[in-house]
PDB file of C-alpha atoms in Angstrom:
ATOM      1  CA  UNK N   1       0.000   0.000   0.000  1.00 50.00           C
ATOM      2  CA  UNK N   2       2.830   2.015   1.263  1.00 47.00           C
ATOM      3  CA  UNK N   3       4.706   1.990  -2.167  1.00 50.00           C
ATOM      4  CA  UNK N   4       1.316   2.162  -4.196  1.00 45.00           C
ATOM      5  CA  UNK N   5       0.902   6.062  -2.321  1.00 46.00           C
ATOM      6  CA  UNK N   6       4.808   6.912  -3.355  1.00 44.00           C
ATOM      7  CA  UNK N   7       4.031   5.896  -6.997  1.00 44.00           C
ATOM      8  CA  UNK N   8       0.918   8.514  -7.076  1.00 46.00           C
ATOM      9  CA  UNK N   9       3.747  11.242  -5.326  1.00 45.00           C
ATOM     10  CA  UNK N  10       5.712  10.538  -7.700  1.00 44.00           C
ATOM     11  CA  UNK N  11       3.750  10.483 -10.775  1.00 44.00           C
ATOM     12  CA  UNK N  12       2.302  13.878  -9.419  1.00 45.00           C
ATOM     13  CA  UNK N  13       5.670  15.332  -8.846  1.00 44.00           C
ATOM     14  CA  UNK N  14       6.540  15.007 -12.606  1.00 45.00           C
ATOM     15  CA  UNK N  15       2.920  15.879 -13.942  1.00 40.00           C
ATOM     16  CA  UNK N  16       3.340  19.903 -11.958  1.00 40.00           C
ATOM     17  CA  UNK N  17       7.082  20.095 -12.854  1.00 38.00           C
ATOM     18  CA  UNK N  18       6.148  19.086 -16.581  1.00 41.00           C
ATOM     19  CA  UNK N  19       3.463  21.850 -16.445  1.00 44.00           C
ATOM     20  CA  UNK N  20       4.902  24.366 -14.481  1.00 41.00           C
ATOM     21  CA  UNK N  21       7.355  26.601 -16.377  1.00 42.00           C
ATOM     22  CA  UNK N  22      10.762  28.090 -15.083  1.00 43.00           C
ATOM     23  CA  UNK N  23      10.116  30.810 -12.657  1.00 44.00           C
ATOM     24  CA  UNK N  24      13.375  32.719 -13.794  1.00 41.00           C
ATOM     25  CA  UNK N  25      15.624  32.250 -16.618  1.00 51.00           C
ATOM     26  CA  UNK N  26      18.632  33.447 -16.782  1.00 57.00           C
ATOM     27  CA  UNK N  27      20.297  35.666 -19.640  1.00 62.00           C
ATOM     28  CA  UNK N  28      22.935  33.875 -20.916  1.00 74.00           C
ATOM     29  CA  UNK N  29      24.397  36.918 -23.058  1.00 72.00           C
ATOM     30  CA  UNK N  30      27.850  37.759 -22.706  1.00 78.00           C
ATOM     31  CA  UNK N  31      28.428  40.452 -20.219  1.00 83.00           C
ATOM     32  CA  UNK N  32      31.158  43.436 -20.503  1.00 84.00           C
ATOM     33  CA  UNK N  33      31.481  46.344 -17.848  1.00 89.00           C
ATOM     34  CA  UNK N  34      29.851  49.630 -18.838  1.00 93.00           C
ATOM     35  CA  UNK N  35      31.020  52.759 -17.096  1.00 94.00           C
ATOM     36  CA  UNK N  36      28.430  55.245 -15.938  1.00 97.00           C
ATOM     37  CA  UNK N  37      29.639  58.838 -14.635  1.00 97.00           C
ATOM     38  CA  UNK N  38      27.334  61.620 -13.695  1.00 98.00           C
ATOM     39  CA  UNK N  39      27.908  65.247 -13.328  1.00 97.00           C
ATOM     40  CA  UNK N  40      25.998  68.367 -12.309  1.00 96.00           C
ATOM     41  CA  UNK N  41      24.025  66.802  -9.617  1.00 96.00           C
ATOM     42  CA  UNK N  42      22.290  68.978  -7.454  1.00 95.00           C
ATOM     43  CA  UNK N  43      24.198  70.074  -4.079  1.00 92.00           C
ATOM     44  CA  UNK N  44      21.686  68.850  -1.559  1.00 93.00           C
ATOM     45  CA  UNK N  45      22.285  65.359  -3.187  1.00 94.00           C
ATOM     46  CA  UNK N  46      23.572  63.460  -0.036  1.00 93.00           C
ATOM     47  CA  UNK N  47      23.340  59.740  -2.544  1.00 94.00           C
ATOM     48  CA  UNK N  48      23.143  59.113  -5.852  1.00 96.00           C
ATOM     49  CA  UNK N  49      21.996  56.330  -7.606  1.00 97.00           C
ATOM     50  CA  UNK N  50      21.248  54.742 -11.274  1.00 97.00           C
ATOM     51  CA  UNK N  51      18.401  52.566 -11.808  1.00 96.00           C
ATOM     52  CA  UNK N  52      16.753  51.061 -15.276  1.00 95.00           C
ATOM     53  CA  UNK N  53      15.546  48.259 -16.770  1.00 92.00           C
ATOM     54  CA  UNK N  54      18.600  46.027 -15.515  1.00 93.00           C
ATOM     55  CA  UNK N  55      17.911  46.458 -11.910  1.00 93.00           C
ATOM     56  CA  UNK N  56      14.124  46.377 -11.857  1.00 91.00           C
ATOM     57  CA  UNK N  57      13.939  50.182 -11.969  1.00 91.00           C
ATOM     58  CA  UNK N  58      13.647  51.400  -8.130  1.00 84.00           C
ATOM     59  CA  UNK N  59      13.598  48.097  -6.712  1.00 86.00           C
ATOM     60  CA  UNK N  60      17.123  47.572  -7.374  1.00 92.00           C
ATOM     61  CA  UNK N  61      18.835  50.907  -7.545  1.00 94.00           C
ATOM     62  CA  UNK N  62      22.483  51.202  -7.723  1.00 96.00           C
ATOM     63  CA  UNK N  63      24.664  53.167  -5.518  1.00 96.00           C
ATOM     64  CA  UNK N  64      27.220  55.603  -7.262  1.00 97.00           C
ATOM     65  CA  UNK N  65      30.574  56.290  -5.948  1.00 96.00           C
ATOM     66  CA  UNK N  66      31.320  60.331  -5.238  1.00 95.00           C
ATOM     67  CA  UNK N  67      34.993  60.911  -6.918  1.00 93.00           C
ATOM     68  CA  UNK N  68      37.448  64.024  -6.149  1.00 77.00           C
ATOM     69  CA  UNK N  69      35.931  66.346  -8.892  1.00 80.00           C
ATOM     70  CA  UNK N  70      32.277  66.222  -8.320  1.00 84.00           C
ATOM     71  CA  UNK N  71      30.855  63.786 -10.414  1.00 93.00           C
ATOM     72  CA  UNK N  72      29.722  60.322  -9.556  1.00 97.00           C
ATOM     73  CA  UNK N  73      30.833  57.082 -10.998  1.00 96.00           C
ATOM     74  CA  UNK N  74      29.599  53.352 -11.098  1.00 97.00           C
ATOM     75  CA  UNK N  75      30.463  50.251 -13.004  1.00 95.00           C
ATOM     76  CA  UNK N  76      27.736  47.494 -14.117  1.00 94.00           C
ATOM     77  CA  UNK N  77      28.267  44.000 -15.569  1.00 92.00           C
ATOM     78  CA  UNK N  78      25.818  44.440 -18.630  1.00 92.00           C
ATOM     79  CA  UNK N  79      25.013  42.689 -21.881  1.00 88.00           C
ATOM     80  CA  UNK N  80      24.848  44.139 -25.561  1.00 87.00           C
ATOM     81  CA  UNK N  81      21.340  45.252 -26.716  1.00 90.00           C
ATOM     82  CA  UNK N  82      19.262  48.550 -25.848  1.00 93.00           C
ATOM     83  CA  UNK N  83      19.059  49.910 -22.205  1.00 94.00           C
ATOM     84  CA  UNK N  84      16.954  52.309 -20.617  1.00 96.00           C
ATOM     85  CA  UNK N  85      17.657  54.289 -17.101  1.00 97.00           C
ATOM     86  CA  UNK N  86      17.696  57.285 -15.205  1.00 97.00           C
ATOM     87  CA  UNK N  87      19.270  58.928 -12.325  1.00 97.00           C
ATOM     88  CA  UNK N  88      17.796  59.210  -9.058  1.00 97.00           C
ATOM     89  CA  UNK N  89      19.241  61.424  -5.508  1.00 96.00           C
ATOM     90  CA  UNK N  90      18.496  60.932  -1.984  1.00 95.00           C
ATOM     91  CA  UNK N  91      18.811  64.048   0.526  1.00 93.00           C
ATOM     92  CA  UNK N  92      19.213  61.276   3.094  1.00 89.00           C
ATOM     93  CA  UNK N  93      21.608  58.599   3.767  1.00 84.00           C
ATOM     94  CA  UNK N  94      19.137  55.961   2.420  1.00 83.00           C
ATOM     95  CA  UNK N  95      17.234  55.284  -1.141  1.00 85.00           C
ATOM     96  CA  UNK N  96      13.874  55.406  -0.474  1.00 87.00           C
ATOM     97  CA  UNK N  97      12.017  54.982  -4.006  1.00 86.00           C
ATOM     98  CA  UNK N  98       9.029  56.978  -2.962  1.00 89.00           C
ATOM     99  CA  UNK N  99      10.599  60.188  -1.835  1.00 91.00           C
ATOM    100  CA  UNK N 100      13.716  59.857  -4.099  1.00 94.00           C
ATOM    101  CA  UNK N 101      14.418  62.683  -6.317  1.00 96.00           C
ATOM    102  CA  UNK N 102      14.434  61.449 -10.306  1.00 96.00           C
ATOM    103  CA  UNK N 103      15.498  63.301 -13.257  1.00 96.00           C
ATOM    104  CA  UNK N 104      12.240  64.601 -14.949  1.00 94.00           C
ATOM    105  CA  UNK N 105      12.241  64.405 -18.615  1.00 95.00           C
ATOM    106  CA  UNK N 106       8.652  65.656 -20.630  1.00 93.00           C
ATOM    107  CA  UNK N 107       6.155  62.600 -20.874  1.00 91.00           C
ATOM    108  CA  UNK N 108       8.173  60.156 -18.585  1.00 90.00           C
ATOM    109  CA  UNK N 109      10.805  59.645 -21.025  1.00 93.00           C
ATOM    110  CA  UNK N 110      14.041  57.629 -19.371  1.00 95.00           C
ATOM    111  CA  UNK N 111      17.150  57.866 -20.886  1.00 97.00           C
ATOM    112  CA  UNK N 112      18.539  54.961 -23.272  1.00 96.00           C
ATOM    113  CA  UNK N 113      21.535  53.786 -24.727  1.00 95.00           C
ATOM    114  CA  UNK N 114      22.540  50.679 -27.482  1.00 93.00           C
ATOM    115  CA  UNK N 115      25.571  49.076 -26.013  1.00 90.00           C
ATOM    116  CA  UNK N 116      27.271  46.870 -28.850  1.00 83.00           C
ATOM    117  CA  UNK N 117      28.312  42.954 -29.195  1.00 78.00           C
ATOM    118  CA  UNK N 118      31.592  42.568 -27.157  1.00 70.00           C
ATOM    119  CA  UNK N 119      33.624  39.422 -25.785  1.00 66.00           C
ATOM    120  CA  UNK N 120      33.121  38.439 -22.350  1.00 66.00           C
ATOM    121  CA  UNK N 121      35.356  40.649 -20.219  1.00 65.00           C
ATOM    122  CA  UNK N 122      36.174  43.391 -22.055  1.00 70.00           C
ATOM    123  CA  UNK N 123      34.697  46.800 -21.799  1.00 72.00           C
ATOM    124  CA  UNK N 124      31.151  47.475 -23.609  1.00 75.00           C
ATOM    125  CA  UNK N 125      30.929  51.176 -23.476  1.00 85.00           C
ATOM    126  CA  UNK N 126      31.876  54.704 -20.956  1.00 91.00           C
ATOM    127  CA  UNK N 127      28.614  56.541 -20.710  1.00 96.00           C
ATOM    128  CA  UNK N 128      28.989  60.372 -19.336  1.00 97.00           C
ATOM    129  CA  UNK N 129      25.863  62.478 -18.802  1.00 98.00           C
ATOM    130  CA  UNK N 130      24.690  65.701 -16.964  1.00 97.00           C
ATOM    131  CA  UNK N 131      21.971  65.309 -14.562  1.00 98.00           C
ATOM    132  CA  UNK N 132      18.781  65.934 -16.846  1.00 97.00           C
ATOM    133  CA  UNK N 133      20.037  66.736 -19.733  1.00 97.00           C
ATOM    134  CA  UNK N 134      19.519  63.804 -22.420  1.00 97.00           C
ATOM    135  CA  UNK N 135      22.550  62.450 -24.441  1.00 97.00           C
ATOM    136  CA  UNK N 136      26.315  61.513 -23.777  1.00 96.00           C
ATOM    137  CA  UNK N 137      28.172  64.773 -22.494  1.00 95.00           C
ATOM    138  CA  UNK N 138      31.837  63.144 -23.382  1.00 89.00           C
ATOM    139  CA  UNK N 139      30.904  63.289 -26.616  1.00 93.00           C
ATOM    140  CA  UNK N 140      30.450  65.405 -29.926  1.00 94.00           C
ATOM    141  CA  UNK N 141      26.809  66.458 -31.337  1.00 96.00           C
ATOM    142  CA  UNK N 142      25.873  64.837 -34.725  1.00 96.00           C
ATOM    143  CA  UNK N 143      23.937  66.621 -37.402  1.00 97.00           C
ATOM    144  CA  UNK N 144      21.291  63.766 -38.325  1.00 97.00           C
ATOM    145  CA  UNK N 145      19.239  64.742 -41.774  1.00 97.00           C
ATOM    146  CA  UNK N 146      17.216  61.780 -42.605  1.00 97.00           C
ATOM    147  CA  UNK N 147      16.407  58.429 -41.069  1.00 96.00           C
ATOM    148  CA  UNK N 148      15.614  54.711 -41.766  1.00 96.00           C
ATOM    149  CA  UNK N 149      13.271  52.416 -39.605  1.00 96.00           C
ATOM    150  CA  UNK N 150      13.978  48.879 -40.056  1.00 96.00           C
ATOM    151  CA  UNK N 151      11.229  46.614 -37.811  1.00 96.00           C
ATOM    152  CA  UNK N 152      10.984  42.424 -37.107  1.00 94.00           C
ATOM    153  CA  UNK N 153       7.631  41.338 -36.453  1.00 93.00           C
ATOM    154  CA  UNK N 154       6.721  38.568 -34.192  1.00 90.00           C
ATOM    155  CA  UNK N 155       4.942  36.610 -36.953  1.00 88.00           C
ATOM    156  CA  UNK N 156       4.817  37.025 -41.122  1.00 86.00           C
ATOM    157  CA  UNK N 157       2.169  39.822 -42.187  1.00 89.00           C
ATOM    158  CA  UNK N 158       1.215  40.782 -45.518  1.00 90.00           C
ATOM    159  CA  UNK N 159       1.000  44.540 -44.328  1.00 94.00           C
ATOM    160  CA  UNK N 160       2.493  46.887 -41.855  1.00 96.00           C
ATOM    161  CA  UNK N 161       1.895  50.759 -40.679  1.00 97.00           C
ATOM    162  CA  UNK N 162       3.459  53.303 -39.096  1.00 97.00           C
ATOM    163  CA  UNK N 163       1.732  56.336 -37.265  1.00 96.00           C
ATOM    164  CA  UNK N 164       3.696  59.299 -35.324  1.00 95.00           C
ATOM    165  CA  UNK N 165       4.194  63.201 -34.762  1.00 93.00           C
ATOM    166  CA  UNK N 166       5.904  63.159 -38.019  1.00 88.00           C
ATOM    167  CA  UNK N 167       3.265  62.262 -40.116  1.00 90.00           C
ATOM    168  CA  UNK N 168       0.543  63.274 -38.130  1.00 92.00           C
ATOM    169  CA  UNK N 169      -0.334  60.245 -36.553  1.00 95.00           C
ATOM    170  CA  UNK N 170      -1.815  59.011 -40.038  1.00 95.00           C
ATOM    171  CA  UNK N 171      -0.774  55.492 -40.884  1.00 96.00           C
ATOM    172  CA  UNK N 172       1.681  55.155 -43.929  1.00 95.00           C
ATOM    173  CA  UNK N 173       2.614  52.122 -45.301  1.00 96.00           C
ATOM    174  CA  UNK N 174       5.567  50.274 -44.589  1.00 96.00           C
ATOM    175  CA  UNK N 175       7.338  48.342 -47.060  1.00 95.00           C
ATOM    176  CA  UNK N 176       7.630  44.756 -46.044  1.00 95.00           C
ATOM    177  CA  UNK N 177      10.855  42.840 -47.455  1.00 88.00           C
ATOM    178  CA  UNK N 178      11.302  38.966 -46.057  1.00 84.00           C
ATOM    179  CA  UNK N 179       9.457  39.643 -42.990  1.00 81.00           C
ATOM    180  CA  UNK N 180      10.762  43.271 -42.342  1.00 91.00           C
ATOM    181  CA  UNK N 181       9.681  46.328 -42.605  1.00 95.00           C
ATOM    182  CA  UNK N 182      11.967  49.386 -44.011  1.00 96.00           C
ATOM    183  CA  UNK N 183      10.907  52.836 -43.823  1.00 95.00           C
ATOM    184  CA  UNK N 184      12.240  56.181 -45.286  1.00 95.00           C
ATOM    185  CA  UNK N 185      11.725  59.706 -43.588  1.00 94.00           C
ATOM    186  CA  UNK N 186      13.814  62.700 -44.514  1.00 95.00           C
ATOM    187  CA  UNK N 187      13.731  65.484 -41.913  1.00 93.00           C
ATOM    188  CA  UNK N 188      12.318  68.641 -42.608  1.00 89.00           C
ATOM    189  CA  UNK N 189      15.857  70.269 -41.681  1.00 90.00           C
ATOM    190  CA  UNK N 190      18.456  69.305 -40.054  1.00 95.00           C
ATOM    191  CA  UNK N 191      19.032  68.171 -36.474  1.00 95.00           C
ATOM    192  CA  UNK N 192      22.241  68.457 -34.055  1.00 96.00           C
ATOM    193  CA  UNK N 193      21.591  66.065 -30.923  1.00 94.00           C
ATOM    194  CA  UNK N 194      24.276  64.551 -28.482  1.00 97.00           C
ATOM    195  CA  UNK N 195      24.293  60.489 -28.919  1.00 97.00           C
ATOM    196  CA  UNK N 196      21.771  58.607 -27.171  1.00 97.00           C
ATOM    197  CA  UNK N 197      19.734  61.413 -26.883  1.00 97.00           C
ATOM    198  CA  UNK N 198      15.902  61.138 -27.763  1.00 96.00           C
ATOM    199  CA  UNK N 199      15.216  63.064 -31.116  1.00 95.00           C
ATOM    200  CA  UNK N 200      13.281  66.680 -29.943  1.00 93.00           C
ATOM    201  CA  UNK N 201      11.252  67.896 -33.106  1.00 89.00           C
ATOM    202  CA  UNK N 202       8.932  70.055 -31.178  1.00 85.00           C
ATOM    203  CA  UNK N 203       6.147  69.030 -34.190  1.00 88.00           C
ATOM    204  CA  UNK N 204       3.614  69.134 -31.960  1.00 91.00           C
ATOM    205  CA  UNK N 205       2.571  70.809 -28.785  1.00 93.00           C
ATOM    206  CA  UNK N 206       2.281  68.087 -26.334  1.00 92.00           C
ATOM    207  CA  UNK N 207       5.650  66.195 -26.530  1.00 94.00           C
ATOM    208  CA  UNK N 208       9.034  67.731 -27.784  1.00 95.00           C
ATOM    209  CA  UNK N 209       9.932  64.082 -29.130  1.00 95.00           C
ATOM    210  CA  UNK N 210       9.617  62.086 -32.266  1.00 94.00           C
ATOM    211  CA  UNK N 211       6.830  59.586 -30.835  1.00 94.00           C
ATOM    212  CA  UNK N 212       5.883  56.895 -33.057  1.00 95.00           C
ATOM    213  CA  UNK N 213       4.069  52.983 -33.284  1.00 95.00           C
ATOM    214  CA  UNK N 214       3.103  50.501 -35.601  1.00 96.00           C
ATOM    215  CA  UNK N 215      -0.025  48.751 -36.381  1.00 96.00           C
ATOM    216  CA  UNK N 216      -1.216  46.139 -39.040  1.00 95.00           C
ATOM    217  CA  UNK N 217      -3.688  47.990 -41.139  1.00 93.00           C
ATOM    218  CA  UNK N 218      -5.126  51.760 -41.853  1.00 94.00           C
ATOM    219  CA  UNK N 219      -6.247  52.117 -38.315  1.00 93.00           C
ATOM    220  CA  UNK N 220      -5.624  51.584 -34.751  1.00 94.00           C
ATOM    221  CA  UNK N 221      -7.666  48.207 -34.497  1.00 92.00           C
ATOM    222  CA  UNK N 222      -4.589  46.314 -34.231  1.00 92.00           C
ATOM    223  CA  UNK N 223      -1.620  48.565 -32.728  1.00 93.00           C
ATOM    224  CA  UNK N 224       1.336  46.839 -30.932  1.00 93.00           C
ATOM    225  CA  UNK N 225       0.917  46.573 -27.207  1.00 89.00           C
ATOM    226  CA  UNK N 226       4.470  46.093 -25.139  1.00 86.00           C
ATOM    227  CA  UNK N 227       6.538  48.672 -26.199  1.00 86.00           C
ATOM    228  CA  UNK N 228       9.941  49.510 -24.754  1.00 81.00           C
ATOM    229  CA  UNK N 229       9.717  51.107 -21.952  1.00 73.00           C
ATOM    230  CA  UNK N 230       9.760  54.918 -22.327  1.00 63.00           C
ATOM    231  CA  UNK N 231       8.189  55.264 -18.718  1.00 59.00           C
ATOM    232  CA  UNK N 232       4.394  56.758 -19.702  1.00 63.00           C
ATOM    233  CA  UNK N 233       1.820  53.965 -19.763  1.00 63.00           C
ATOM    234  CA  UNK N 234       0.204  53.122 -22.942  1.00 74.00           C
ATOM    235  CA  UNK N 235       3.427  54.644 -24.347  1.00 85.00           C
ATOM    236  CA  UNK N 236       4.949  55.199 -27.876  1.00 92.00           C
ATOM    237  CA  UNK N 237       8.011  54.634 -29.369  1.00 95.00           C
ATOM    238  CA  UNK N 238      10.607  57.429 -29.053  1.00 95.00           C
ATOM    239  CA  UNK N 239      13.410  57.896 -31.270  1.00 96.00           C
ATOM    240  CA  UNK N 240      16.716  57.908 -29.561  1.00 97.00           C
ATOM    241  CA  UNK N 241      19.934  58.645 -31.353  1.00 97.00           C
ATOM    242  CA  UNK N 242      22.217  55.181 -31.569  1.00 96.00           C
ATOM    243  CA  UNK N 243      23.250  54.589 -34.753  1.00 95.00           C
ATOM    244  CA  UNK N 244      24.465  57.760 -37.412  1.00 95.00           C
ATOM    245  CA  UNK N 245      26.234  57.321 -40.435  1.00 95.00           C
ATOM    246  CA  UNK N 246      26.216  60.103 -42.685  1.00 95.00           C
ATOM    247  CA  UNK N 247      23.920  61.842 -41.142  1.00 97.00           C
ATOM    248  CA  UNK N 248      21.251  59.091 -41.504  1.00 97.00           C
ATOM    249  CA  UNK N 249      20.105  57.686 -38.443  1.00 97.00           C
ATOM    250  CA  UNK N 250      18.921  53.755 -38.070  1.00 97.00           C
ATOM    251  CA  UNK N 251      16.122  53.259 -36.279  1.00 96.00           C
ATOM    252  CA  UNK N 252      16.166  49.106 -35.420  1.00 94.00           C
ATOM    253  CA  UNK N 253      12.714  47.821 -33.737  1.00 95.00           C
ATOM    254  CA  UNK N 254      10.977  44.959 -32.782  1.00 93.00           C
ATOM    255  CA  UNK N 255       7.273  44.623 -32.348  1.00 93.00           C
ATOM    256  CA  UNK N 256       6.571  42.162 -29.668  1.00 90.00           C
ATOM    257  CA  UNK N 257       2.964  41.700 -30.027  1.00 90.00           C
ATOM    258  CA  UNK N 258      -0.199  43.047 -31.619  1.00 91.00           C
ATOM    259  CA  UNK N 259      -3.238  44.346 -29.505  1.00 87.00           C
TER     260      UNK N 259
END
């Protein structure tokens, strides 16, 4: 009887672990150190800290060391692929994320940065900003002039829109090519942005930034639904500035799913 009961356990045991899936799983990208360094914080500061995407936003904010000349340093273990953060200050000797101080951008928008494909080991990237102001501040501005969206859909389609400040929020077509989509837009003039910063038209009166989304036909009956995270709910896209060359600037997406 005894060993009739362990047989059901057992049986049982192997049914829920069959049917239950992995609670975590872990990213088994290659990781390189990325440098983060801060300047300009305000004086009553008394802690500083970076938080994003990588450390569960506020839940896991990191601590940032105070170095000789005023700015603030810290050094994560990351993998390639997009990012998206923000700096936060404490006037007390704890992080509290409810009465932290965060950098305010218009419509929630967090910072973000493309850190490339690297070896395991080596170093992915140095990122320098100001506290709010968008882009790297070690480096040069770029003069962008045009731009080229290139999006991967999560299953094949036979068309594909795009809708944003830019056009209006009208849905033009979107030429599909082996299960991507490539789209054209030439600026109406010219733009000079820091890297990594988001892309401020001022087209419209109710966000500085070049806000954009996709959807499957002439309409908003099927728009994608878990967009990065830009920080507003039931956000759009934003463009950021990560790739330029010659003045063109590649926009690479993903749609995840469709609503």
């Amino acid at each position: 009887m005894e060993s009739f009961k362990l047989f059901w356990l057992i049986l049982a045991s192997l049914v829920l672990s069959a049917c239950t899936p992995p609670l975590y799983m872990p990213d088994t990208r290659p990781k390189a150190e990325v440098r983060f360094s801060l300047s300009e914080v305000p004086a009553e500061a008394r802690l500083v800290y970076l938080l994003g995407d990588f450390t569960d936003w506020g839940l896991g904010a990191l601590p940032m060391q105070l170095v000789s000349d005023g700015r603030y340093q810290l050094s994560v273990d990351l993998p390639q692929g997009v990012i998206y953060y923000k700096y936060a200050y404490s006037t007390s000797n704890q992080f509290d994320a409810d009465t932290a101080s965060y950098e305010d951008f218009p419509r929630g928008v967090n910072r973000s940065s493309l850190l490339p494909e690297v070896t395991e080991g080596q170093v992915l990237a140095e990122i320098a900003n100001r506290w709010a102001v968008q882009g790297r501040s070690n480096q040069t501005t770029m003069e962008i002039t045009s731009l080229q969206f290139e999006v991967s859909l999560p299953e094949t389609s036979e068309s594909l829109y795009v809708a944003g400040v830019i056009n209006n929020w009208t849905h033009e077509a979107v030429n599909l090519s082996e299960g991507k989509g490539i789209w054209e837009y030439t600026l109406p003039q010219s733009l000079s942005l820091l890297p990594d910063a988001p892309l401020e038209l001022n087209a419209v009166s109710y966000t500085p930034w070049l806000e954009y989304k996709y959807t499957l036909s002439n309409g908003w009956d099927h728009e994608e639904i878990n967009l990065p995270p830009t920080g507003v709910e039931n956000s759009n896209r934003v463009v950021y500035a990560h790739m330029v060359t010659e003045n063109r600037l590649k926009v690479s997406d993903r749609v995840n799913a469709w609503k």
